[in-house]
Short mmCIF file of C-alpha atoms and ligand atoms in Angstrom, two decimals:
data_model
loop_
_atom_site.label_atom_id
_atom_site.label_comp_id
_atom_site.label_asym_id
_atom_site.label_seq_id
_atom_site.Cartn_x
_atom_site.Cartn_y
_atom_site.Cartn_z
CA MET A 1 143.55 62.38 114.08
CA THR A 2 144.63 66.07 114.07
CA ILE A 3 142.38 68.35 113.44
CA THR A 4 144.05 71.38 111.61
CA ALA A 5 142.44 74.98 112.40
CA PRO A 6 141.44 77.07 109.50
CA PRO A 7 143.33 79.73 108.25
CA ALA A 8 143.29 82.82 110.92
CA HIS A 9 142.67 84.57 107.58
CA GLY A 10 139.45 82.22 106.70
CA LEU A 11 138.00 81.20 103.61
CA THR A 12 138.99 82.42 99.89
CA PHE A 13 136.10 82.07 97.55
CA GLY A 14 137.82 82.42 94.29
CA ASP A 15 136.91 85.34 91.36
CA PRO A 16 133.48 85.80 92.05
CA ALA A 17 132.46 86.36 88.37
CA THR A 18 133.73 83.02 87.74
CA VAL A 19 131.65 81.26 90.82
CA ASP A 20 128.52 83.26 89.67
CA GLY A 21 129.51 82.66 85.98
CA GLY A 22 128.33 79.00 86.58
CA LEU A 23 125.25 79.95 88.16
CA SER A 24 121.64 79.08 86.37
CA SER A 25 120.20 81.16 84.03
CA LEU A 26 116.95 82.13 86.31
CA ALA A 27 119.65 83.21 88.87
CA ARG A 28 121.51 85.14 87.20
CA GLY A 29 118.88 86.90 85.08
CA LEU A 30 116.70 88.07 88.45
CA LYS A 31 116.73 91.71 89.21
CA GLY A 32 117.22 92.86 92.40
CA SER A 33 114.34 94.90 94.20
CA GLU A 34 114.21 98.69 93.26
CA ILE A 35 112.63 99.49 96.20
CA LEU A 36 115.86 98.22 98.03
CA ARG A 37 118.12 100.27 95.96
CA ILE A 38 116.25 103.16 96.54
CA ALA A 39 116.71 102.55 100.22
CA ALA A 40 120.04 102.46 100.03
CA ASP A 41 119.89 105.99 98.38
CA VAL A 42 117.51 107.01 101.40
CA ARG A 43 119.51 105.96 104.30
CA ALA A 44 122.88 107.23 102.99
CA LEU A 45 120.95 110.95 102.89
CA ILE A 46 119.73 110.42 107.02
CA ALA A 47 123.40 109.58 107.82
CA GLU A 48 124.71 112.78 106.81
CA GLY A 49 121.59 113.98 109.04
CA ARG A 50 119.92 115.75 106.22
CA PRO A 51 115.96 115.69 107.23
CA VAL A 52 114.34 112.81 104.82
CA CYS A 53 110.35 112.17 104.56
CA ASN A 54 110.68 108.42 103.80
CA LEU A 55 108.12 107.56 101.93
CA THR A 56 109.60 104.49 100.68
CA VAL A 57 108.82 101.88 102.78
CA GLY A 58 106.22 99.13 102.54
CA ASP A 59 106.23 98.33 106.39
CA PHE A 60 105.28 99.74 109.25
CA ASP A 61 107.00 101.14 111.70
CA PRO A 62 106.92 99.31 115.04
CA LYS A 63 106.77 102.12 117.15
CA GLN A 64 104.22 103.56 115.46
CA PHE A 65 102.02 100.85 114.24
CA PRO A 66 103.31 97.74 117.13
CA VAL A 67 101.63 94.36 116.68
CA PRO A 68 98.39 93.23 118.45
CA GLN A 69 99.58 92.94 121.89
CA PRO A 70 97.64 89.16 122.55
CA LEU A 71 99.58 87.76 119.14
CA ARG A 72 102.81 88.81 120.53
CA ALA A 73 102.12 87.30 123.90
CA GLY A 74 100.59 84.42 122.22
CA ILE A 75 103.50 83.67 120.59
CA GLN A 76 105.61 83.87 123.66
CA ARG A 77 103.52 81.63 125.44
CA ALA A 78 103.44 79.04 122.74
CA LEU A 79 107.25 78.86 122.90
CA GLU A 80 107.41 78.81 126.46
CA ASP A 81 104.74 75.41 125.73
CA GLY A 82 107.10 74.08 123.57
CA GLU A 83 105.51 74.96 120.49
CA THR A 84 108.66 74.78 118.65
CA ASN A 85 108.46 71.04 116.25
CA TYR A 86 107.25 70.96 112.58
CA PRO A 87 104.12 72.30 111.73
CA PRO A 88 102.17 70.05 109.33
CA SER A 89 103.41 71.93 105.75
CA ASP A 90 99.33 72.74 104.52
CA GLY A 91 99.35 74.38 108.20
CA ILE A 92 97.96 73.34 111.47
CA PRO A 93 94.86 72.81 111.85
CA ALA A 94 93.53 75.49 114.25
CA LEU A 95 94.84 78.50 112.52
CA ARG A 96 93.25 76.93 108.88
CA ASN A 97 89.65 76.85 110.49
CA ALA A 98 90.41 79.92 112.01
CA VAL A 99 90.84 81.72 108.88
CA VAL A 100 88.02 79.94 107.68
CA GLU A 101 86.21 81.62 109.86
CA TYR A 102 88.01 85.01 109.42
CA ILE A 103 87.15 85.19 105.66
CA VAL A 104 83.32 84.49 106.40
CA ARG A 105 83.69 87.04 109.06
CA GLU A 106 85.86 89.47 106.30
CA HIS A 107 84.08 88.48 102.93
CA GLY A 108 81.22 86.77 103.62
CA VAL A 109 82.70 83.56 101.85
CA ARG A 110 83.01 80.36 103.19
CA TYR A 111 85.84 77.86 102.01
CA PRO A 112 86.34 74.54 103.25
CA VAL A 113 88.79 74.15 105.38
CA GLU A 114 90.84 71.77 102.66
CA GLY A 115 90.73 74.77 100.60
CA VAL A 116 92.99 76.84 102.91
CA MET A 117 96.90 76.79 103.28
CA VAL A 118 99.33 78.31 105.31
CA THR A 119 101.54 79.72 104.22
CA SER A 120 105.44 82.01 105.25
CA GLY A 121 103.52 85.23 104.91
CA GLY A 122 102.09 86.09 101.41
CA ARG A 123 105.14 85.69 98.86
CA PRO A 124 105.35 81.81 99.12
CA ALA A 125 101.38 81.52 98.48
CA ILE A 126 102.18 83.96 94.92
CA TYR A 127 104.66 82.27 94.08
CA ALA A 128 103.21 78.41 94.33
CA ALA A 129 100.32 80.07 92.84
CA PHE A 130 102.56 81.19 89.18
CA ARG A 131 104.64 77.68 89.23
CA CYS A 132 101.52 75.64 89.85
CA VAL A 133 98.80 77.43 87.54
CA LEU A 134 101.44 78.75 84.74
CA ASN A 135 104.53 76.28 82.48
CA PRO A 136 107.03 78.40 80.92
CA GLY A 137 106.00 79.76 78.21
CA ASP A 138 102.10 80.47 79.28
CA THR A 139 100.67 84.09 79.70
CA VAL A 140 99.91 86.07 82.84
CA LEU A 141 98.50 89.06 82.51
CA TYR A 142 98.35 91.70 85.02
CA SER A 143 97.87 95.65 85.10
CA VAL A 144 100.59 98.22 85.73
CA PRO A 145 101.40 99.62 88.41
CA SER A 146 100.94 96.62 90.31
CA TRP A 147 103.57 94.94 92.85
CA ASN A 148 106.40 91.96 92.06
CA ASN A 149 104.03 90.42 88.78
CA ASP A 150 106.92 91.11 86.73
CA TYR A 151 109.55 88.88 89.41
CA TYR A 152 107.46 86.25 89.59
CA ALA A 153 106.54 85.99 85.93
CA THR A 154 110.43 85.78 85.51
CA MET A 155 110.78 83.11 88.05
CA VAL A 156 108.91 80.90 86.25
CA GLY A 157 109.69 81.71 82.64
CA ALA A 158 106.11 83.33 81.99
CA ARG A 159 105.53 85.38 78.98
CA GLU A 160 104.02 88.52 80.25
CA VAL A 161 101.45 90.78 79.05
CA PRO A 162 101.48 94.04 81.53
CA VAL A 163 97.89 96.15 80.62
CA PRO A 164 98.61 99.95 81.69
CA ALA A 165 95.95 101.00 83.97
CA ARG A 166 94.34 104.63 83.51
CA ARG A 167 94.20 107.32 85.96
CA GLU A 168 90.97 108.33 85.71
CA ALA A 169 90.07 104.65 86.65
CA GLY A 170 92.29 105.32 90.18
CA PHE A 171 95.24 103.11 88.33
CA MET A 172 93.24 100.11 88.24
CA PRO A 173 92.17 97.61 85.41
CA THR A 174 88.68 97.53 84.04
CA ALA A 175 87.21 94.74 82.50
CA ASN A 176 87.50 96.41 79.15
CA ASP A 177 91.11 96.92 79.60
CA LEU A 178 91.40 93.24 79.95
CA ALA A 179 89.11 91.98 77.59
CA PRO A 180 91.26 91.69 74.80
CA HIS A 181 94.30 89.71 76.25
CA LEU A 182 92.07 87.24 77.97
CA PRO A 183 91.61 84.09 75.60
CA GLN A 184 95.57 83.95 75.60
CA ALA A 185 95.63 83.86 79.31
CA THR A 186 96.66 81.36 81.26
CA LEU A 187 96.98 83.08 84.61
CA LEU A 188 95.38 86.76 85.71
CA SER A 189 96.62 88.49 88.68
CA LEU A 190 94.88 90.86 90.37
CA CYS A 191 95.53 92.95 93.81
CA SER A 192 93.04 94.94 95.47
CA PRO A 193 93.60 97.46 97.25
CA ASN A 194 96.78 97.77 95.54
CA ASN A 195 100.14 98.43 96.04
CA PRO A 196 101.49 100.83 94.44
CA THR A 197 98.14 103.00 94.07
CA GLY A 198 96.22 102.61 97.39
CA THR A 199 92.97 102.56 95.37
CA LEU A 200 90.48 99.38 95.19
CA LEU A 201 88.85 97.23 92.38
CA ALA A 202 85.14 98.64 92.92
CA PRO A 203 82.89 95.77 93.75
CA ASP A 204 81.15 96.37 90.39
CA VAL A 205 84.14 96.30 88.43
CA LEU A 206 85.69 93.26 90.00
CA GLN A 207 82.03 91.51 89.29
CA ALA A 208 82.67 92.66 85.27
CA ILE A 209 85.73 91.00 85.35
CA MET A 210 85.04 88.07 87.32
CA GLU A 211 82.30 87.31 84.95
CA ALA A 212 84.57 88.00 81.62
CA VAL A 213 86.84 85.28 83.25
CA VAL A 214 83.83 82.69 84.34
CA ASP A 215 82.72 83.29 80.80
CA GLU A 216 85.82 82.44 78.85
CA ASN A 217 86.03 79.53 80.63
CA SER A 218 83.04 78.15 79.63
CA ARG A 219 83.98 78.59 76.26
CA ARG A 220 87.28 76.84 76.98
CA LEU A 221 85.89 73.92 79.05
CA ALA A 222 83.58 73.72 76.14
CA ALA A 223 86.83 73.22 73.32
CA GLY A 224 88.21 70.94 75.74
CA ARG A 225 91.30 73.79 76.71
CA ARG A 226 93.11 75.10 79.65
CA PRO A 227 91.00 77.31 82.07
CA LEU A 228 92.12 80.78 82.72
CA TYR A 229 92.66 81.04 86.75
CA VAL A 230 93.14 84.56 88.68
CA LEU A 231 95.13 85.05 91.54
CA TYR A 232 93.46 87.92 93.91
CA ASP A 233 95.53 89.82 96.58
CA LEU A 234 93.91 90.30 99.53
CA MET A 235 97.37 91.24 101.50
CA TYR A 236 95.73 94.64 101.89
CA GLY A 237 91.88 93.66 102.23
CA SER A 238 91.69 95.24 105.58
CA LEU A 239 92.92 98.43 104.76
CA VAL A 240 90.19 100.17 103.39
CA PHE A 241 88.51 103.78 104.16
CA GLY A 242 86.59 106.55 104.13
CA GLY A 243 83.86 103.97 102.87
CA ALA A 244 85.04 102.79 100.02
CA ALA A 245 83.22 99.18 99.01
CA GLN A 246 85.89 96.62 98.67
CA ALA A 247 84.39 92.65 97.75
CA HIS A 248 85.75 89.45 97.49
CA PRO A 249 86.10 88.06 93.85
CA LEU A 250 83.81 84.36 95.44
CA ALA A 251 81.15 86.93 96.90
CA VAL A 252 80.43 88.92 93.53
CA VAL A 253 80.68 85.76 91.26
CA PRO A 254 80.69 82.31 93.21
CA GLU A 255 80.64 80.59 89.78
CA ALA A 256 84.34 81.70 89.31
CA ALA A 257 85.35 79.51 92.50
CA PRO A 258 87.23 76.57 90.91
CA TRP A 259 89.38 79.22 89.15
CA VAL A 260 90.08 81.58 91.86
CA ILE A 261 93.68 81.51 94.06
CA ALA A 262 93.04 84.16 97.27
CA LEU A 263 95.50 85.27 99.58
CA ASP A 264 96.06 87.08 102.51
CA GLY A 265 97.95 87.34 105.56
CA ILE A 266 98.73 89.25 108.95
CA SER A 267 100.94 91.23 107.35
CA LYS A 268 99.62 94.12 106.75
CA ALA A 269 96.59 93.61 108.47
CA PHE A 270 98.08 93.22 111.98
CA SER A 271 101.23 95.55 111.10
CA ALA A 272 102.99 92.00 111.49
CA THR A 273 105.53 91.62 108.41
CA GLY A 274 108.43 90.06 110.03
CA LEU A 275 106.39 87.17 112.01
CA ARG A 276 105.51 85.83 108.77
CA VAL A 277 101.98 84.44 108.62
CA GLY A 278 99.85 84.38 105.30
CA TRP A 279 97.79 81.82 103.51
CA ALA A 280 96.08 81.20 100.08
CA THR A 281 92.31 79.80 99.88
CA ALA A 282 91.48 78.33 96.45
CA ALA A 283 89.70 74.97 95.45
CA PRO A 284 90.96 72.05 97.44
CA ALA A 285 92.42 70.23 94.11
CA ILE A 286 94.44 73.25 93.36
CA ILE A 287 95.46 74.06 97.45
CA SER A 288 97.35 70.41 97.19
CA ARG A 289 99.23 70.98 94.60
CA MET A 290 100.40 74.41 96.02
CA LYS A 291 100.70 72.05 99.54
CA ASP A 292 103.05 69.78 97.65
CA LEU A 293 104.82 72.66 95.92
CA LEU A 294 105.55 74.32 99.13
CA GLY A 295 106.21 71.42 101.69
CA HIS A 296 109.93 70.48 99.68
CA VAL A 297 110.52 74.16 99.97
CA GLY A 298 109.81 74.89 103.62
CA ALA A 299 107.68 77.89 103.39
CA TRP A 300 106.07 77.52 106.32
CA ALA A 301 104.80 79.64 108.88
CA PRO A 302 106.69 79.27 112.29
CA ARG A 303 104.96 77.30 114.66
CA PRO A 304 104.29 79.75 117.60
CA GLU A 305 102.92 82.33 115.43
CA GLN A 306 100.64 79.99 114.05
CA VAL A 307 99.58 78.80 116.97
CA ALA A 308 99.33 82.49 118.35
CA THR A 309 97.77 83.67 114.83
CA ALA A 310 95.11 81.05 115.27
CA ALA A 311 93.83 82.23 118.78
CA TRP A 312 94.44 85.96 117.41
CA LEU A 313 91.68 85.55 114.72
CA HIS A 314 88.76 84.66 117.07
CA ASP A 315 89.55 87.18 119.42
CA VAL A 316 86.69 89.50 117.14
CA GLN A 317 86.99 92.34 119.82
CA GLY A 318 90.60 92.41 119.79
CA ILE A 319 90.80 92.53 116.03
CA ALA A 320 87.61 95.90 116.12
CA ALA A 321 89.63 97.62 119.00
CA TYR A 322 93.21 96.89 117.12
CA ARG A 323 91.78 97.60 113.39
CA ALA A 324 89.95 101.21 114.57
CA GLU A 325 93.62 102.03 116.05
CA MET A 326 95.62 101.59 113.25
CA GLN A 327 93.11 102.56 110.57
CA ARG A 328 92.61 106.35 112.84
CA GLY A 329 96.72 105.85 112.41
CA LEU A 330 97.22 105.04 108.77
CA GLU A 331 94.11 107.79 107.75
CA ALA A 332 95.96 110.53 109.53
CA ARG A 333 98.83 110.15 107.32
CA LEU A 334 97.24 109.62 104.26
CA ASP A 335 94.85 112.50 104.67
CA ALA A 336 97.95 113.99 105.68
CA LEU A 337 99.60 113.57 102.06
CA TYR A 338 96.45 113.91 100.13
CA SER A 339 95.51 116.99 101.61
CA GLY A 340 99.00 118.41 101.49
CA PHE A 341 99.61 118.15 97.60
CA THR A 342 96.21 118.58 96.64
CA ARG A 343 96.19 122.02 98.12
CA MET A 344 99.67 122.19 96.31
CA ARG A 345 97.92 121.18 93.26
CA ASP A 346 95.20 123.87 93.67
CA GLU A 347 97.51 126.72 93.95
CA GLY A 348 98.56 125.66 90.54
CA TYR A 349 101.53 123.65 91.60
CA PRO A 350 102.25 120.96 88.88
CA VAL A 351 101.38 118.14 91.30
CA ASP A 352 98.61 115.59 90.79
CA CYS A 353 97.43 112.84 93.65
CA VAL A 354 94.84 110.41 93.36
CA ARG A 355 93.11 110.05 96.88
CA PRO A 356 93.51 106.60 98.48
CA GLN A 357 91.33 104.39 99.09
CA GLY A 358 92.66 101.56 101.29
CA ALA A 359 96.55 99.87 101.80
CA MET A 360 98.84 102.63 102.68
CA TYR A 361 99.98 103.83 99.91
CA VAL A 362 98.89 107.33 98.04
CA SER A 363 99.93 107.87 94.08
CA LEU A 364 101.76 111.96 93.27
CA ARG A 365 102.48 113.17 90.32
CA LEU A 366 105.31 115.38 89.90
CA ASP A 367 105.34 116.63 86.40
CA LEU A 368 108.46 117.65 85.90
CA ILE A 369 109.37 115.51 83.26
CA GLY A 370 111.27 118.04 80.38
CA ARG A 371 111.72 120.51 82.58
CA SER A 372 115.02 121.33 84.62
CA ILE A 373 116.09 122.52 88.37
CA GLY A 374 119.32 123.65 89.37
CA GLY A 375 120.63 123.26 86.09
CA VAL A 376 119.99 119.80 86.37
CA HIS A 377 117.51 118.71 82.88
CA ILE A 378 114.67 115.97 84.47
CA ASP A 379 114.38 113.42 81.59
CA SER A 380 112.98 110.92 83.75
CA ASN A 381 111.06 109.38 86.73
CA GLU A 382 114.75 108.09 87.83
CA VAL A 383 116.42 111.53 87.87
CA LEU A 384 112.99 113.17 89.33
CA ARG A 385 113.28 110.68 92.12
CA LYS A 386 116.95 111.36 93.17
CA VAL A 387 116.71 115.25 92.27
CA ILE A 388 113.46 115.22 94.81
CA LEU A 389 115.10 113.27 97.09
CA GLU A 390 118.08 115.31 97.25
CA ARG A 391 116.81 119.14 97.37
CA ALA A 392 113.30 118.28 99.20
CA GLY A 393 114.20 115.27 100.82
CA LEU A 394 111.21 113.52 99.99
CA ALA A 395 111.36 110.03 99.23
CA VAL A 396 109.88 108.26 96.83
CA VAL A 397 109.73 105.39 94.63
CA PRO A 398 108.87 105.69 91.42
CA PHE A 399 106.09 103.50 89.39
CA GLN A 400 108.63 101.88 87.30
CA ALA A 401 109.33 100.14 90.26
CA PHE A 402 105.91 98.85 89.84
CA GLY A 403 106.44 97.68 85.93
CA LEU A 404 105.28 101.09 84.32
CA ARG A 405 107.28 101.96 81.50
CA GLU A 406 106.60 105.39 80.65
CA ASP A 407 108.46 108.15 82.35
CA THR A 408 104.95 109.83 83.59
CA GLY A 409 105.76 111.46 87.39
CA TRP A 410 104.18 108.95 88.95
CA SER A 411 105.39 107.71 92.42
CA ARG A 412 104.47 105.76 95.37
CA LEU A 413 104.12 107.16 98.55
CA SER A 414 103.57 105.07 101.66
CA ALA A 415 102.62 105.82 105.02
CA GLY A 416 103.87 103.60 107.30
CA ALA A 417 107.15 104.61 108.74
CA VAL A 418 106.20 108.14 109.16
CA SER A 419 104.51 110.18 111.28
CA VAL A 420 102.01 113.00 110.50
CA ARG A 421 104.72 115.70 112.02
CA ASP A 422 107.85 113.82 109.01
CA ILE A 423 104.77 114.70 106.39
CA GLU A 424 103.58 117.79 107.50
CA GLU A 425 107.48 119.15 107.64
CA CYS A 426 108.03 118.23 103.97
CA PHE A 427 105.76 120.15 102.00
CA PRO A 428 107.74 123.73 102.45
CA ARG A 429 110.54 122.03 101.13
CA VAL A 430 109.10 120.22 98.18
CA ARG A 431 107.44 123.91 97.55
CA ALA A 432 110.61 125.50 97.45
CA VAL A 433 112.22 122.87 94.96
CA LEU A 434 108.59 123.67 92.87
CA ASP A 435 109.82 127.49 92.96
CA SER A 436 113.14 126.69 91.79
CA VAL A 437 112.07 124.91 88.64
CA ASP A 438 113.90 126.74 85.38
CA ARG A 439 111.79 128.96 83.69
N1 PLP B 1 101.33 91.27 98.30
C1 PLP B 1 101.39 92.47 98.11
C2 PLP B 1 100.42 93.46 96.92
C3 PLP B 1 102.32 93.10 98.93
O1 PLP B 1 102.42 94.42 98.90
C4 PLP B 1 103.11 92.27 99.57
C5 PLP B 1 104.50 92.57 100.15
O2 PLP B 1 104.60 93.72 100.60
C6 PLP B 1 102.99 90.66 99.60
C7 PLP B 1 101.47 90.53 98.93
C8 PLP B 1 103.11 89.80 100.42
O3 PLP B 1 103.50 90.34 101.65
P1 PLP B 1 104.36 89.00 102.71
O4 PLP B 1 105.14 90.29 103.76
O5 PLP B 1 103.36 88.23 103.72
O6 PLP B 1 104.71 88.06 102.12
#
């Protein structure tokens, strides 16, 4: 038989609109990532050689925040040892056990090993939680600004109830904010420390929320109704600064254990976003369903990374040393941002800034909506973002990317991919732009 070579010009795929038009309404209805769209603008400016302080990236620059050396060496060793076949779909037992002990040390909460499953970073855990809890049309309740709840809700066809959180509460929800909406909700999604705000749910606030969930579920179970579940995202749980207090929901209200799905991973705690190791912890009855779901997706963490992470999570001294160094680096950058913008506010510039308590973010307001700069009328956060990027080389992500609808001038600043020097150098440029606001 003669095999004919494919034509040199390659394959033709027809009219893209026709091919796309036949795809599912879910696929065609998904919004692309706002943050990636903004990143493309930033790259274009950097390519022109313009000075840019890039505070858009929710990731760590490996040159400034490398992964722990023992973790890296452990992955290389595991590869050489032939740890390259399928892991169990809920994770290798050594890692699930290491996660149990890690959570005991971090939060004082002990899960049974059947209550732990390993996932490929935090995202599959979130997706599986939404998928396993919510039927199409069920309600998911979350505060805004928050990270990606809107995308996950769209993927499972849930009804969304976004509750605006207030500046005075550090843009975090309170039990009072949530109370009117709890009776209709099937899932409450919380995250602390929070992306994008860099603030925490204080233990007393968290306790009040979890007690409200337990009360709500006593009523529902007595009436034979489906309970309210809680997704608690602890992805930034180890990045807490300046003595702020942070708690695990089951440390403050253990009675909520049947209803809480918590998630964490190495992505942010150990600057290891590309290694893809995360985990979900919940009642074994929930984990068992999540395991079945994600097993079909194949969203497990790579086996060499699992082997190395299992060893690393037991390295108490190594973790303490790594964390001290990382906190120093992150705190220096967050302090530089916070004190620089606070100084400008105190000098009378139209600026507000929330003191960061955790994660890698600072909330900044440039109160310029309704003003004009160089003849450009600023009527939305998007116009503001572009003006500030093009004229001051300050790249930020407006809170709109985190579900906020109102144009209030608030944005997220991320400190993971800039140096303190990059930050210091941007302030004179920002001042110059603010000095040029049309009178
Ligand atoms: N949760 C929050 C709040 C995040 O910001 C992120 C990633 O940015 C994740 C979860 C997902 O982390 P991963 O990269 O491990 O999927």
